[in-house]
Coordinates of C-alpha atoms in Angstrom, one line a residue:
M1 CA 95.4 32.0 101.7
V2 CA 92.1 33.6 100.7
L3 CA 93.7 37.0 100.8
T4 CA 96.5 35.9 98.5
S5 CA 94.0 34.5 95.9
L6 CA 91.9 37.7 96.2
V7 CA 95.0 39.9 95.5
A8 CA 95.9 37.8 92.5
M9 CA 92.3 38.0 91.1
V10 CA 92.3 41.8 91.6
E11 CA 95.7 42.2 89.8
D12 CA 94.4 40.1 86.9
R13 CA 91.3 42.3 86.6
M14 CA 93.4 45.4 86.7
D15 CA 95.6 44.1 83.9
S16 CA 92.5 43.2 81.9
A17 CA 91.1 46.7 82.4
E18 CA 94.4 48.3 81.3
D19 CA 94.5 46.1 78.2
A20 CA 90.9 47.1 77.4
E21 CA 91.8 50.8 77.7
E22 CA 94.8 50.4 75.5
L23 CA 92.8 48.6 72.9
G24 CA 90.1 51.2 73.0
T25 CA 92.6 54.0 72.5
G26 CA 94.4 52.1 69.8
R27 CA 91.1 51.3 68.1
M28 CA 90.3 55.1 67.9
M29 CA 93.7 55.7 66.4
V30 CA 93.5 53.0 63.8
E31 CA 90.0 54.1 62.8
Y32 CA 91.3 57.7 62.4
V33 CA 94.0 56.5 60.0
A34 CA 91.6 54.4 58.0
E35 CA 89.0 57.2 57.7
T36 CA 91.8 59.6 56.6
V37 CA 92.9 57.2 53.9
D38 CA 89.3 56.6 52.8
S39 CA 88.8 60.4 52.6
V40 CA 91.9 60.9 50.5
Y41 CA 91.0 58.0 48.2
S42 CA 87.4 59.2 47.7
G43 CA 88.6 62.7 47.1
G44 CA 90.2 61.7 43.8
N45 CA 93.4 62.4 42.0
G46 CA 95.6 64.9 43.8
H47 CA 93.6 64.9 47.1
S48 CA 95.9 64.6 50.1
A49 CA 95.9 64.9 53.9
V50 CA 98.6 65.2 56.6
I51 CA 98.3 63.3 59.9
T52 CA 100.6 63.4 62.9
L53 CA 100.6 60.3 65.1
P54 CA 100.7 60.7 68.9
P55 CA 103.8 59.6 70.8
S56 CA 102.3 56.6 72.5
I57 CA 99.1 54.7 73.3
N58 CA 98.8 54.8 77.1
G59 CA 102.5 55.1 77.4
D60 CA 103.4 52.3 75.0
P61 CA 105.0 52.7 71.6
Y62 CA 103.1 51.4 68.6
T63 CA 103.2 50.8 64.9
I64 CA 100.5 51.1 62.2
T65 CA 100.6 49.1 59.0
L66 CA 98.6 50.1 55.9
I67 CA 97.8 47.4 53.4
S68 CA 95.1 47.4 50.7
G69 CA 91.8 47.3 52.5
A70 CA 93.0 47.3 56.1
V71 CA 94.9 49.2 58.7
F72 CA 96.6 47.3 61.6
M73 CA 98.0 48.6 64.8
D74 CA 100.4 46.7 67.1
V75 CA 100.8 48.0 70.6
H76 CA 102.0 46.2 73.7
G77 CA 101.7 42.7 72.1
L78 CA 98.1 43.4 71.0
R79 CA 96.8 43.9 67.5
G80 CA 93.9 46.0 66.3
Q81 CA 92.4 46.3 62.8
A82 CA 90.2 48.7 60.9
V83 CA 88.8 48.1 57.4
M84 CA 89.2 50.7 54.8
F85 CA 88.3 51.1 51.1
P86 CA 90.4 48.5 49.2
G87 CA 92.4 51.0 47.2
A88 CA 96.0 50.2 46.3
I89 CA 98.7 51.2 48.7
S90 CA 101.9 52.2 47.0
G91 CA 104.4 49.4 47.7
N92 CA 101.6 47.2 48.9
E93 CA 102.4 47.9 52.5
F94 CA 103.4 51.0 54.5
K95 CA 104.5 51.2 58.2
M96 CA 103.8 54.3 60.3
Y97 CA 105.4 55.0 63.6
S98 CA 104.5 57.1 66.7
S99 CA 105.4 60.8 66.9
R100 CA 105.8 61.1 63.1
S101 CA 103.8 63.1 60.5
Y102 CA 102.7 61.6 57.2
N103 CA 101.3 63.0 53.9
I104 CA 98.7 60.7 52.4
S105 CA 98.0 61.4 48.7
N106 CA 95.8 60.0 46.0
I107 CA 98.0 59.7 42.9
Q108 CA 96.5 58.7 39.5
K109 CA 98.7 56.2 37.7
S110 CA 96.6 55.7 34.6
E111 CA 93.2 56.6 33.3
N112 CA 91.5 53.9 35.4
Y113 CA 94.0 53.4 38.2
S114 CA 95.1 55.4 41.2
E115 CA 96.9 54.5 44.4
I116 CA 97.5 55.9 47.8
V117 CA 101.0 57.1 48.4
V118 CA 102.1 57.7 52.0
K119 CA 105.3 59.6 52.7
E120 CA 106.8 60.6 56.0
I121 CA 107.2 64.3 56.5
K122 CA 110.6 65.1 58.0

């Protein structure tokens, strides 16, 4: 009986460690995307950057969602977030998927207004 409870406790700890590793890796990815968007925004009109997302986070597929002021990542039922400069995202929201490349551009729409435009590179 004691052995059974010990095995259950060890399995639970291992699952927690795997979740922590997944979140750590996901956190680095979401921070990378937020920093890239911030760099493009602060670069001014016409500044752009291309990023390619890795195929998975610890073997699991993921999605990244950009909205004004934040980047969210969903992986294996977990969600991570990074804050970025609150610039406007074209269309108010943009979803990014693993194994794809994206061009992130700062496009001036008027004298006092620019927005971030994200396009998948095919």
